[in-house]
Amino acid sequence: MSKIHIMSEALANKISAGEVVERCSSIVKELVENSIDAQASEIKVELIKGGLESIKVTDNGFGMDKEDALRAFCRHATSKILRDDDLFFIDTMGFRGEALPSIASVSEVELKTSDGTNSTYIHIKGGEVLENKSGDLRVGTTITVTNLFYNTPARLKYLKAENTETYNSVSLIEKLALAHPQIKFTLLNNNRIILKTSGSDNLLKTIHEIYGLNVSNKMLEFSSSNNDFDIYGYICQPEILRSNRNDLNTFVNDRVIRNSEINKAINDAYHTYKPDGKYPIVVLKINTDPTLVDVNIHPTKQDVKISKMQELYDLIYTTIKDTLYNNLLIPNALKEESVSIIKDSVIADIVTSMAEKEAKPHQTELNFQVQVKKNTPELKVSDELVVNKEMKNFVLYPVGLALGTYIIAQNEEGIYLIDQHAAQERVNYELYLNALKKKEITTTNLLIPITIELAASDFLALKENLSILTTMGFVLEEFGLNTFIIKAHPTWLLEGYEEESIRKIIDLVINIKDKFDPLKFNDHLAATLACKMSIKANTRISPEAQAELLNELVLCDNPYNCPHGRPTIIKFSIYDLERMFKRVMN
Ligand code: ZN
Ligand code: ZN
């Protein structure tokens, strides 16, 4: 006889409740996922005090008959039909069949369900069935969970304050709504609607309903595939960035997942389009053979492992990079603060008061930003969400230089301000990067060799990594105590700045801390030299030099950002100008 049979079922449920039920949102997750599995097209989640007082989930899915309804509260019961292609589903939802009994063992649960013929009402407290009778007829299921942890008070204290619990559920439903745009979701807390999607089966519209018009207007669609993976979704233009990774929404076969490699692919694709430590809003849907998705990970954590990860990484990286490359990404000077449709002050309140709260250990980067409604634009809903897609070849005509720092330019679409340092930094960065990538190296001999004297420790550090310099095309040798003599350098060093550049490069080599990664090193080197060699702010450059810089800028792979991800160029569209001068009213 196995141990599980010796242990009382009620006890087993209570123990397992500790694993399944961590937060109110984990209950919401289990209940809503049941509704999704029951093919509901409408799911309503009603929380009281963030779920601390009550969690109610109502769906119009196919409901249960009498036996299934009761069996749903038995451990290891599962009504799921196992098919081969359900492997991933079963594995990520591993606690299926345990979730409901576990929840019921530590709370009070009322279930009303109807499959269209029978309707059932079951009332359970602490795992004990108090009532089991016929209910009112309505297809679908309603489950209400109250008195959470009333019989295990020690666990109560692990629940957070109302705001945190609410926030977690909102974030969860947002992701589930993005995973299932065909389902109409409504989320209320204390009878106030916080989130509502229309079930339009239109992903962009769902993004609009969750993030608001200012975000959905700045989303770029992508889709691509290789032998093993299909990917589809939306990425935001780099002018919209967040301080944490919460809005990297990733899904495999419509399941919400988390995977650090996938996040890295996204982040790498945005390299220099954004500053480090800022993150885009992304909705990435991956479809694949379920057998490529690994199984042995704690189901409530959403983390998955994926075989053929490198192939997936390459696909995501290339697709996002190409999407950014193929779109015009100049931010408008005038913009409304990010506004959501319904997640109004409710969420602002929650987020504000959460900002002081502790971050969860696995989400250390959490840094909540309050987005305050300001000049809320009238929301023209959303049949015509047009994603800005233009040709990239644009021309900028310089008008002059303002404050010795910003080039003013114009074209038929409006007026532009260009940060001359950032712009030249971008131009030089791509120049250096391309030179560093070249296979054949051309070198220039120095007529007067340069001697570089170093501190003893730096001398040793450089000696250790000398091959980096020689591979680049430097010819150098030791020259007395702690000194090197440079006899030739790669040709691409900017004329007149050879010694300065060489010193900077040596400085970077000396300071290599981790394992040498040539790609990273070259990138860092190109960015550093580019910054050093670019016109500073408060330097007056001639109209010819302005025109030349603008021409070089628009030819860059990414003309919109300096190598550190800051914008090079900002636009005042003619429409914005007319609006500001009240030439047009709206
Ligand atoms: Zn700089
Ligand atoms: Zn910069």
Coordinates of C-alpha atoms and ligand atoms in Angstrom, one line a residue:
M1 CA 0.0 0.0 0.0
S2 CA 1.4 3.3 -1.0
K3 CA 2.0 6.0 1.5
I4 CA -0.4 8.4 -0.1
H5 CA -3.2 6.2 0.8
I6 CA -2.1 5.9 4.4
M7 CA -1.9 9.7 4.8
S8 CA -5.4 11.1 5.0
E9 CA -6.6 12.7 1.9
A10 CA -7.5 15.9 3.8
L11 CA -3.9 16.2 5.1
A12 CA -2.4 15.6 1.6
N13 CA -4.6 18.3 0.2
K14 CA -3.5 20.7 2.9
I15 CA 0.1 20.0 2.2
S16 CA -0.3 20.3 -1.5
A17 CA -2.2 23.6 -1.0
G18 CA 1.0 25.0 0.4
E19 CA 2.6 24.4 -3.0
V20 CA -0.3 25.3 -5.3
V21 CA -1.7 28.3 -3.4
E22 CA 1.0 30.9 -2.9
R23 CA -1.0 34.0 -3.6
C24 CA -4.6 34.9 -4.4
S25 CA -3.4 35.2 -8.0
S26 CA -2.4 31.5 -8.0
I27 CA -6.0 30.6 -7.2
V28 CA -7.2 33.0 -9.9
K29 CA -4.8 31.3 -12.3
E30 CA -6.1 27.8 -11.5
L31 CA -9.7 28.8 -11.8
V32 CA -9.3 30.9 -14.9
E33 CA -7.3 28.2 -16.6
N34 CA -10.0 25.7 -15.8
S35 CA -12.4 28.2 -17.5
I36 CA -10.2 28.4 -20.6
D37 CA -10.0 24.6 -20.7
A38 CA -13.8 24.5 -20.6
Q39 CA -13.7 26.6 -23.8
A40 CA -15.3 29.6 -22.3
S41 CA -15.6 32.7 -24.5
E42 CA -16.3 34.9 -21.5
I43 CA -14.6 34.9 -18.2
K44 CA -15.3 37.2 -15.4
V45 CA -13.0 37.5 -12.3
E46 CA -14.4 39.3 -9.3
L47 CA -12.1 40.0 -6.4
I48 CA -13.0 41.5 -3.0
K49 CA -9.9 43.1 -1.4
G50 CA -7.7 41.7 -4.0
G51 CA -9.0 38.2 -3.4
L52 CA -8.1 38.2 0.3
E53 CA -11.8 38.3 1.1
S54 CA -13.3 36.6 -1.9
I55 CA -12.4 35.3 -5.4
K56 CA -15.1 34.6 -7.8
V57 CA -14.7 33.3 -11.3
T58 CA -17.6 33.0 -13.7
D59 CA -17.4 31.5 -17.2
N60 CA -19.7 30.4 -20.0
G61 CA -17.7 27.3 -20.7
F62 CA -19.2 23.8 -21.1
G63 CA -19.7 23.2 -17.4
M64 CA -19.7 19.9 -15.5
D65 CA -22.3 17.2 -14.8
K66 CA -23.0 16.1 -11.3
E67 CA -20.3 13.5 -11.0
D68 CA -17.6 15.5 -12.5
A69 CA -18.5 18.4 -10.3
L70 CA -18.0 16.4 -7.2
R71 CA -15.0 14.6 -8.6
A72 CA -13.3 17.9 -9.3
F73 CA -12.7 18.2 -5.6
C74 CA -11.1 14.7 -5.3
R75 CA -7.4 14.5 -5.4
H76 CA -5.9 13.3 -8.6
A77 CA -9.2 13.5 -10.3
T78 CA -8.8 14.8 -13.8
S79 CA -11.4 15.2 -16.4
K80 CA -8.9 16.0 -19.0
I81 CA -8.8 13.8 -22.0
L82 CA -5.2 12.9 -22.6
R83 CA -4.0 13.1 -26.1
D84 CA -0.5 12.8 -27.4
D85 CA -0.3 16.4 -28.4
D86 CA -1.5 17.4 -24.9
L87 CA 1.9 16.5 -23.5
F88 CA 3.0 20.1 -23.0
F89 CA -0.4 21.1 -21.7
I90 CA -0.4 18.3 -19.1
D91 CA 3.1 19.0 -18.1
T92 CA 2.8 22.7 -17.5
M93 CA -0.5 22.2 -15.8
G94 CA 0.8 19.4 -13.8
F95 CA -1.2 20.1 -10.7
R96 CA -4.4 19.7 -12.6
G97 CA -6.7 17.5 -10.6
E98 CA -4.9 18.6 -7.4
A99 CA -5.5 22.3 -7.6
L100 CA -9.2 22.4 -6.8
P101 CA -9.1 19.9 -3.9
S102 CA -6.1 21.8 -2.5
I103 CA -7.8 25.1 -2.7
A104 CA -10.9 23.7 -1.2
S105 CA -9.0 22.2 1.7
V106 CA -7.8 25.5 3.0
S107 CA -10.9 27.7 2.2
E108 CA -14.6 27.7 1.7
V109 CA -15.7 27.0 -1.9
E110 CA -19.0 27.3 -3.6
L111 CA -19.3 25.8 -7.1
K112 CA -22.2 26.3 -9.4
T113 CA -22.0 24.5 -12.7
S114 CA -24.2 23.4 -15.5
D115 CA -23.5 21.5 -18.6
G116 CA -26.9 22.5 -20.1
T117 CA -28.8 19.5 -18.8
N118 CA -27.8 19.2 -15.2
S119 CA -27.0 22.0 -12.9
T120 CA -25.2 21.4 -9.6
Y121 CA -24.4 23.4 -6.5
I122 CA -21.6 22.2 -4.2
H123 CA -20.5 23.9 -1.0
I124 CA -17.3 22.8 0.6
K125 CA -15.4 24.1 3.6
G126 CA -12.0 22.8 4.6
G127 CA -12.4 20.0 2.2
E128 CA -15.6 18.8 3.7
V129 CA -18.7 18.8 1.5
L130 CA -21.5 20.7 3.3
E131 CA -24.0 20.8 0.5
N132 CA -24.4 19.0 -2.8
K133 CA -27.7 19.7 -4.6
S134 CA -29.3 20.9 -7.8
G135 CA -28.6 24.5 -8.8
D136 CA -30.1 27.0 -11.2
L137 CA -29.8 26.3 -14.8
R138 CA -27.1 28.2 -16.7
V139 CA -24.4 26.8 -18.9
G140 CA -21.0 27.4 -17.4
T141 CA -19.4 27.5 -14.1
T142 CA -19.1 29.9 -11.2
I143 CA -16.6 29.2 -8.4
T144 CA -16.3 31.4 -5.3
V145 CA -13.5 31.0 -2.9
T146 CA -13.7 32.7 0.5
N147 CA -12.1 32.3 3.9
L148 CA -8.8 31.5 2.4
F149 CA -6.4 29.8 4.9
Y150 CA -9.0 30.1 7.7
N151 CA -7.8 26.6 8.9
T152 CA -4.1 27.2 8.4
P153 CA -3.6 30.7 9.9
A154 CA 0.2 30.3 9.7
R155 CA -0.1 30.6 5.9
L156 CA -2.3 33.7 6.1
K157 CA 0.7 35.8 6.9
Y158 CA 2.4 34.9 3.6
L159 CA -0.3 36.7 1.7
K160 CA 0.5 40.3 0.9
A161 CA -1.5 43.5 1.2
E162 CA -4.6 44.0 -0.9
N163 CA -2.7 46.1 -3.5
T164 CA 0.0 43.6 -4.1
E165 CA -2.5 40.7 -4.4
T166 CA -4.6 42.7 -6.8
Y167 CA -1.6 43.8 -8.9
N168 CA -0.6 40.1 -9.3
S169 CA -4.0 39.1 -10.5
V170 CA -4.2 42.1 -12.9
S171 CA -0.9 41.2 -14.3
L172 CA -1.9 37.5 -14.7
I173 CA -5.2 38.3 -16.4
E174 CA -3.4 40.7 -18.8
K175 CA -1.2 37.9 -19.9
L176 CA -4.0 35.4 -20.2
A177 CA -6.0 37.9 -22.2
L178 CA -3.0 38.4 -24.6
A179 CA -2.7 34.6 -24.8
H180 CA -6.4 34.3 -25.7
P181 CA -7.6 37.4 -27.5
Q182 CA -10.7 35.4 -28.5
I183 CA -11.9 35.3 -24.9
K184 CA -13.6 38.3 -23.3
F185 CA -12.1 38.9 -19.9
T186 CA -13.4 41.2 -17.2
L187 CA -11.6 41.7 -13.9
L188 CA -13.1 43.6 -11.0
N189 CA -11.8 44.5 -7.6
N190 CA -14.2 45.7 -5.0
N191 CA -16.8 46.0 -7.7
R192 CA -14.7 48.3 -9.8
I193 CA -13.7 47.2 -13.3
I194 CA -10.0 47.2 -13.6
L195 CA -9.5 45.4 -16.9
K196 CA -11.7 44.5 -19.7
T197 CA -11.1 42.9 -23.1
S198 CA -13.6 42.5 -25.8
G199 CA -12.7 39.0 -27.0
S200 CA -12.3 40.3 -30.5
D201 CA -9.7 37.7 -31.5
N202 CA -7.6 40.6 -32.7
L203 CA -4.2 40.7 -30.9
L204 CA -3.5 44.3 -31.6
K205 CA -6.9 45.3 -30.3
T206 CA -6.3 43.3 -27.1
I207 CA -3.0 45.1 -26.7
H208 CA -4.9 48.4 -27.1
E209 CA -7.4 47.3 -24.5
I210 CA -4.6 46.4 -22.0
Y211 CA -2.0 49.1 -22.7
G212 CA -4.0 51.9 -24.2
L213 CA -3.9 53.7 -27.5
N214 CA -0.6 55.4 -27.1
V215 CA 1.1 52.0 -26.8
S216 CA -1.0 50.1 -29.4
N217 CA -0.3 52.9 -31.9
K218 CA 3.4 52.3 -31.5
M219 CA 3.4 48.6 -31.9
L220 CA 5.1 46.9 -34.9
E221 CA 3.8 43.5 -36.1
F222 CA 6.1 40.6 -36.9
S223 CA 5.8 37.0 -37.9
S224 CA 8.4 34.5 -39.0
S225 CA 9.2 30.8 -38.8
N226 CA 11.9 28.2 -39.2
N227 CA 11.7 24.4 -39.2
D228 CA 10.6 24.1 -35.6
F229 CA 9.0 27.3 -34.5
D230 CA 6.5 29.8 -35.7
I231 CA 6.6 33.2 -34.1
Y232 CA 4.1 36.0 -34.3
G233 CA 3.3 39.1 -32.3
Y234 CA 4.0 42.8 -31.7
I235 CA 7.0 44.8 -30.4
C236 CA 7.0 48.4 -29.4
Q237 CA 8.9 51.2 -30.9
P238 CA 11.9 52.1 -28.7
E239 CA 10.4 55.4 -27.6
I240 CA 8.1 53.3 -25.3
L241 CA 10.2 51.6 -22.7
R242 CA 9.7 50.2 -19.3
S243 CA 11.9 49.8 -16.3
N244 CA 11.3 46.2 -15.8
R245 CA 10.7 43.0 -17.8
N246 CA 7.1 42.6 -16.8
D247 CA 5.9 43.5 -20.2
L248 CA 7.9 41.0 -22.1
N249 CA 4.8 38.8 -22.7
T250 CA 5.9 35.4 -24.0
F251 CA 3.7 32.5 -24.9
V252 CA 4.3 29.0 -26.1
N253 CA 1.3 27.3 -27.7
D254 CA -0.9 29.9 -26.0
R255 CA 0.4 29.2 -22.5
V256 CA 2.0 32.0 -20.6
I257 CA 5.6 31.2 -20.1
R258 CA 8.8 32.7 -18.7
N259 CA 12.2 31.9 -20.2
S260 CA 15.3 34.0 -19.6
E261 CA 16.9 32.9 -23.0
I262 CA 13.8 34.2 -24.8
N263 CA 14.0 37.5 -22.9
K264 CA 17.6 37.7 -23.8
A265 CA 16.9 37.3 -27.5
I266 CA 14.4 40.2 -27.3
N267 CA 16.8 42.3 -25.3
D268 CA 19.7 41.6 -27.6
A269 CA 17.6 42.5 -30.7
Y270 CA 17.0 45.9 -29.2
H271 CA 20.7 46.5 -28.6
T272 CA 21.5 50.2 -29.0
Y273 CA 17.8 50.9 -29.8
K274 CA 17.3 51.3 -26.1
P275 CA 19.5 52.0 -23.0
D276 CA 20.5 48.9 -21.0
G277 CA 18.2 48.4 -18.1
K278 CA 15.1 49.5 -20.0
Y279 CA 12.8 47.0 -21.6
P280 CA 10.3 47.1 -24.4
I281 CA 6.7 46.0 -24.4
V282 CA 6.5 42.8 -26.4
V283 CA 3.9 40.2 -27.1
L284 CA 5.6 37.2 -28.5
K285 CA 3.6 34.1 -29.5
I286 CA 5.6 30.9 -30.2
N287 CA 4.0 27.9 -31.7
T288 CA 5.9 24.6 -31.7
D289 CA 5.7 20.9 -31.4
P290 CA 4.9 20.4 -27.7
T291 CA 7.7 17.8 -27.4
L292 CA 10.2 20.6 -27.8
V293 CA 9.0 22.2 -24.6
D294 CA 10.6 20.8 -21.5
V295 CA 8.6 19.5 -18.7
N296 CA 10.5 19.2 -15.4
I297 CA 9.8 22.7 -14.1
H298 CA 7.6 23.8 -11.3
P299 CA 4.2 24.3 -12.9
T300 CA 3.2 27.4 -10.9
K301 CA 6.3 29.3 -11.9
Q302 CA 5.6 29.3 -15.6
D303 CA 9.3 28.7 -16.4
V304 CA 9.9 26.4 -19.2
K305 CA 12.9 24.9 -20.9
I306 CA 13.0 24.6 -24.6
S307 CA 15.0 22.3 -26.7
K308 CA 16.6 23.8 -29.9
M309 CA 16.9 27.0 -27.9
Q310 CA 19.6 28.4 -30.2
E311 CA 17.4 28.0 -33.2
L312 CA 14.6 29.8 -31.4
Y313 CA 17.0 32.5 -30.1
D314 CA 18.2 33.2 -33.7
L315 CA 14.7 33.3 -35.1
I316 CA 13.5 35.8 -32.4
Y317 CA 16.6 37.9 -32.5
T318 CA 16.7 38.2 -36.3
T319 CA 13.0 38.8 -36.7
I320 CA 12.8 41.6 -34.1
K321 CA 16.0 43.2 -35.4
D322 CA 14.6 43.2 -38.9
T323 CA 11.3 44.6 -37.7
L324 CA 13.1 47.5 -36.0
Y325 CA 15.3 48.0 -39.0
N326 CA 12.4 48.1 -41.5
N327 CA 10.4 50.7 -39.6
L328 CA 10.8 54.4 -39.2
L329 CA 11.3 54.9 -35.5
I330 CA 11.6 58.7 -34.9
P331 CA 9.8 59.6 -31.8
N332 CA 7.3 62.4 -31.9
A333 CA 8.2 65.3 -29.6
L334 CA 4.6 65.6 -28.5
K335 CA 3.2 62.7 -26.8
E336 CA 0.5 61.9 -24.4
E337 CA 1.5 60.0 -21.3
S338 CA 0.7 56.3 -21.6
V339 CA -2.9 55.8 -20.8
S340 CA -4.9 52.7 -20.5
I341 CA -8.6 52.6 -21.2
I342 CA -10.0 51.1 -18.0
K343 CA -6.9 50.5 -15.9
D344 CA -7.1 54.0 -14.8
S345 CA -6.5 55.5 -11.5
V346 CA -7.2 52.1 -9.9
I347 CA -4.0 50.7 -11.1
A348 CA -2.1 54.0 -10.6
D349 CA -3.2 53.8 -7.0
I350 CA -2.1 50.2 -6.6
V351 CA 1.2 50.8 -8.3
T352 CA 2.0 53.9 -6.4
S353 CA 1.5 52.3 -3.1
M354 CA 3.4 49.2 -4.3
A355 CA 6.4 51.2 -5.3
E356 CA 7.5 51.3 -1.7
K357 CA 6.9 47.6 -1.2
E358 CA 9.5 44.9 -1.4
A359 CA 10.4 43.3 -4.6
K360 CA 10.0 39.6 -4.9
P361 CA 13.3 37.7 -5.0
H362 CA 12.8 36.4 -8.6
Q363 CA 11.8 39.7 -9.8
T364 CA 14.5 41.9 -8.4
E365 CA 14.3 44.2 -11.4
L366 CA 10.8 45.3 -10.4
N367 CA 10.6 49.0 -10.4
F368 CA 7.1 50.2 -10.7
Q369 CA 6.5 53.3 -12.7
V370 CA 3.4 55.3 -12.2
Q371 CA 1.8 56.4 -15.4
V372 CA -0.4 59.3 -14.6
K373 CA -3.2 60.3 -16.9
K374 CA -2.4 63.6 -18.4
N375 CA -4.3 65.3 -21.2
T376 CA -6.1 62.1 -21.9
P377 CA -6.8 62.1 -25.5
E378 CA -10.2 61.2 -26.7
L379 CA -10.1 57.5 -27.4
K380 CA -11.1 56.8 -30.9
V381 CA -11.8 53.2 -30.6
S382 CA -10.0 51.1 -32.5
D383 CA -11.2 49.6 -35.7
E384 CA -8.5 51.4 -37.4
L385 CA -5.4 50.8 -35.4
V386 CA -2.8 51.8 -37.9
V387 CA 0.7 50.7 -37.3
N388 CA 3.1 53.3 -38.6
K389 CA 5.0 51.7 -41.5
E390 CA 6.9 53.9 -43.8
M391 CA 9.9 53.7 -46.0
K392 CA 13.1 54.4 -44.3
N393 CA 14.8 56.6 -46.8
F394 CA 14.0 60.0 -45.7
V395 CA 15.9 63.2 -46.2
L396 CA 16.6 65.9 -43.6
Y397 CA 17.4 69.4 -44.6
P398 CA 19.3 71.4 -42.0
V399 CA 17.9 74.8 -41.0
G400 CA 20.5 75.7 -38.4
L401 CA 22.0 74.9 -35.1
A402 CA 20.3 75.8 -31.8
L403 CA 22.2 76.1 -28.5
G404 CA 25.3 74.9 -30.1
T405 CA 23.9 71.4 -29.6
Y406 CA 20.8 70.6 -31.6
I407 CA 20.6 70.7 -35.4
I408 CA 17.2 71.9 -36.5
A409 CA 16.1 70.2 -39.7
Q410 CA 13.0 69.9 -41.8
N411 CA 11.4 67.9 -44.5
E412 CA 7.9 67.6 -46.0
E413 CA 6.6 65.9 -42.8
G414 CA 7.7 68.3 -40.2
I415 CA 10.6 69.7 -38.1
Y416 CA 13.3 67.6 -36.5
L417 CA 15.7 68.2 -33.7
I418 CA 18.9 66.2 -33.9
D419 CA 21.4 65.9 -31.0
Q420 CA 24.7 66.5 -32.9
H421 CA 26.8 64.6 -30.4
A422 CA 24.4 61.6 -30.3
A423 CA 24.1 61.7 -34.1
Q424 CA 27.8 61.7 -34.8
E425 CA 28.3 59.1 -32.1
R426 CA 25.9 56.8 -34.0
V427 CA 27.7 57.4 -37.3
N428 CA 31.1 56.8 -35.8
Y429 CA 29.9 53.7 -33.9
E430 CA 28.7 52.0 -37.0
L431 CA 31.9 53.0 -38.8
Y432 CA 34.1 51.5 -36.1
L433 CA 31.9 48.4 -35.7
N434 CA 32.1 47.7 -39.4
A435 CA 35.8 48.2 -39.5
L436 CA 36.2 45.8 -36.5
K437 CA 34.1 43.2 -38.2
K438 CA 36.2 43.2 -41.4
K439 CA 38.2 40.0 -42.0
E440 CA 41.3 41.6 -43.7
I441 CA 43.1 44.1 -41.5
T442 CA 44.9 47.0 -43.0
T443 CA 47.5 48.7 -40.8
T444 CA 49.3 52.0 -40.9
N445 CA 52.9 52.3 -39.8
L446 CA 53.5 55.1 -37.4
L447 CA 56.4 57.4 -38.5
I448 CA 57.0 58.3 -34.9
P449 CA 56.2 55.2 -32.7
I450 CA 54.1 55.9 -29.7
T451 CA 55.4 54.7 -26.3
I452 CA 52.9 53.9 -23.6
E453 CA 54.0 53.8 -20.0
L454 CA 51.8 51.9 -17.6
A455 CA 51.5 51.1 -14.0
A456 CA 53.0 47.7 -13.2
S457 CA 49.7 46.0 -12.7
D458 CA 48.2 47.5 -15.9
F459 CA 51.4 46.5 -17.8
L460 CA 50.9 42.9 -16.6
A461 CA 47.2 42.9 -17.4
L462 CA 47.9 44.2 -20.9
K463 CA 50.6 41.6 -21.5
E464 CA 48.1 38.9 -20.6
N465 CA 45.7 40.1 -23.3
L466 CA 48.2 41.3 -25.9
S467 CA 46.8 39.0 -28.5
I468 CA 43.6 41.1 -28.6
L469 CA 45.6 44.1 -29.8
T470 CA 47.7 42.1 -32.3
T471 CA 44.6 40.5 -33.8
M472 CA 43.2 44.0 -34.3
G473 CA 46.3 45.0 -36.3
F474 CA 48.4 46.7 -33.7
V475 CA 52.2 46.1 -34.0
L476 CA 53.7 46.6 -30.6
E477 CA 56.5 45.3 -28.3
E478 CA 57.8 45.7 -24.8
F479 CA 60.1 48.7 -24.5
G480 CA 61.8 48.9 -21.1
L481 CA 60.2 49.0 -17.7
N482 CA 56.4 48.7 -17.8
T483 CA 56.3 50.3 -21.3
F484 CA 55.1 49.3 -24.7
I485 CA 56.1 50.8 -28.0
I486 CA 53.4 50.9 -30.7
K487 CA 54.8 50.8 -34.2
A488 CA 51.7 50.3 -36.3
H489 CA 47.9 50.5 -35.8
P490 CA 44.8 49.5 -37.7
T491 CA 44.0 52.0 -40.4
W492 CA 40.5 52.8 -39.3
L493 CA 41.7 54.9 -36.3
L494 CA 40.5 58.4 -36.8
E495 CA 43.3 60.6 -38.3
G496 CA 44.7 63.0 -35.8
Y497 CA 43.3 61.1 -32.9
E498 CA 45.6 58.0 -33.2
E499 CA 47.3 58.3 -29.8
E500 CA 44.1 59.2 -28.0
S501 CA 42.3 56.2 -29.6
I502 CA 45.2 53.8 -28.8
R503 CA 45.2 54.9 -25.2
K504 CA 41.5 54.3 -24.9
I505 CA 41.7 50.9 -26.5
I506 CA 44.5 49.9 -24.2
D507 CA 42.5 51.1 -21.3
L508 CA 39.6 48.9 -22.4
V509 CA 41.9 45.8 -22.8
I510 CA 43.4 46.4 -19.3
N511 CA 39.9 46.5 -17.8
I512 CA 38.6 43.3 -19.3
K513 CA 37.1 41.7 -16.2
D514 CA 35.2 38.6 -17.4
K515 CA 36.0 36.1 -20.0
F516 CA 37.0 37.8 -23.2
D517 CA 34.0 38.0 -25.6
P518 CA 35.2 39.5 -28.9
L519 CA 31.7 40.6 -30.0
K520 CA 31.0 42.4 -26.7
F521 CA 34.5 43.8 -26.6
N522 CA 34.2 45.2 -30.2
D523 CA 30.8 46.7 -29.4
H524 CA 32.0 48.4 -26.3
L525 CA 35.2 49.6 -28.1
A526 CA 33.2 51.0 -30.9
A527 CA 30.8 52.8 -28.6
T528 CA 33.6 54.2 -26.4
L529 CA 35.7 55.5 -29.3
A530 CA 32.6 56.8 -31.0
C531 CA 31.7 58.9 -27.9
K532 CA 35.3 60.1 -27.5
M533 CA 35.6 61.1 -31.2
S534 CA 32.3 62.9 -31.7
I535 CA 31.6 66.6 -31.6
K536 CA 30.7 67.6 -28.1
A537 CA 27.6 69.6 -27.2
N538 CA 28.1 73.4 -27.3
T539 CA 30.3 73.2 -30.4
R540 CA 29.2 75.3 -33.3
I541 CA 29.6 73.3 -36.6
S542 CA 29.2 74.8 -40.0
P543 CA 26.0 74.4 -42.1
E544 CA 28.0 72.1 -44.5
A545 CA 29.1 70.0 -41.5
Q546 CA 25.5 69.8 -40.4
A547 CA 24.3 68.7 -43.8
E548 CA 27.0 66.1 -44.0
L549 CA 26.3 64.7 -40.5
L550 CA 22.6 64.4 -41.4
N551 CA 23.3 62.6 -44.6
E552 CA 25.6 60.2 -42.8
L553 CA 23.0 59.7 -40.0
V554 CA 20.1 58.7 -42.3
L555 CA 22.3 56.1 -43.9
C556 CA 22.9 54.4 -40.6
D557 CA 21.4 51.0 -39.9
N558 CA 19.8 52.5 -36.8
P559 CA 19.7 56.3 -37.2
Y560 CA 17.4 56.8 -34.3
N561 CA 19.6 56.1 -31.3
C562 CA 23.2 56.7 -30.2
P563 CA 25.1 53.5 -29.2
H564 CA 23.9 53.9 -25.7
G565 CA 20.2 53.8 -26.7
R566 CA 19.5 57.5 -26.3
P567 CA 17.5 59.1 -29.1
T568 CA 19.4 61.0 -31.8
I569 CA 16.4 62.6 -33.4
I570 CA 13.0 63.9 -32.4
K571 CA 10.2 65.0 -34.6
F572 CA 7.5 67.7 -34.5
S573 CA 5.1 66.6 -37.2
I574 CA 3.3 69.2 -39.2
Y575 CA 0.1 68.0 -37.6
D576 CA 1.5 68.5 -34.1
L577 CA 2.6 72.0 -35.0
E578 CA -0.7 72.9 -36.4
R579 CA -2.4 71.5 -33.3
M580 CA -0.2 73.5 -31.0
F581 CA -0.7 76.7 -32.9
K582 CA -4.4 75.9 -33.1
R583 CA -4.4 76.0 -36.9
V584 CA -6.4 72.8 -36.5
M585 CA -8.7 72.0 -33.7
N586 CA -9.4 68.5 -32.4
Ligands
ZN1 ZN 28.7 60.2 -25.9
ZN2 ZN 25.6 58.0 -26.4

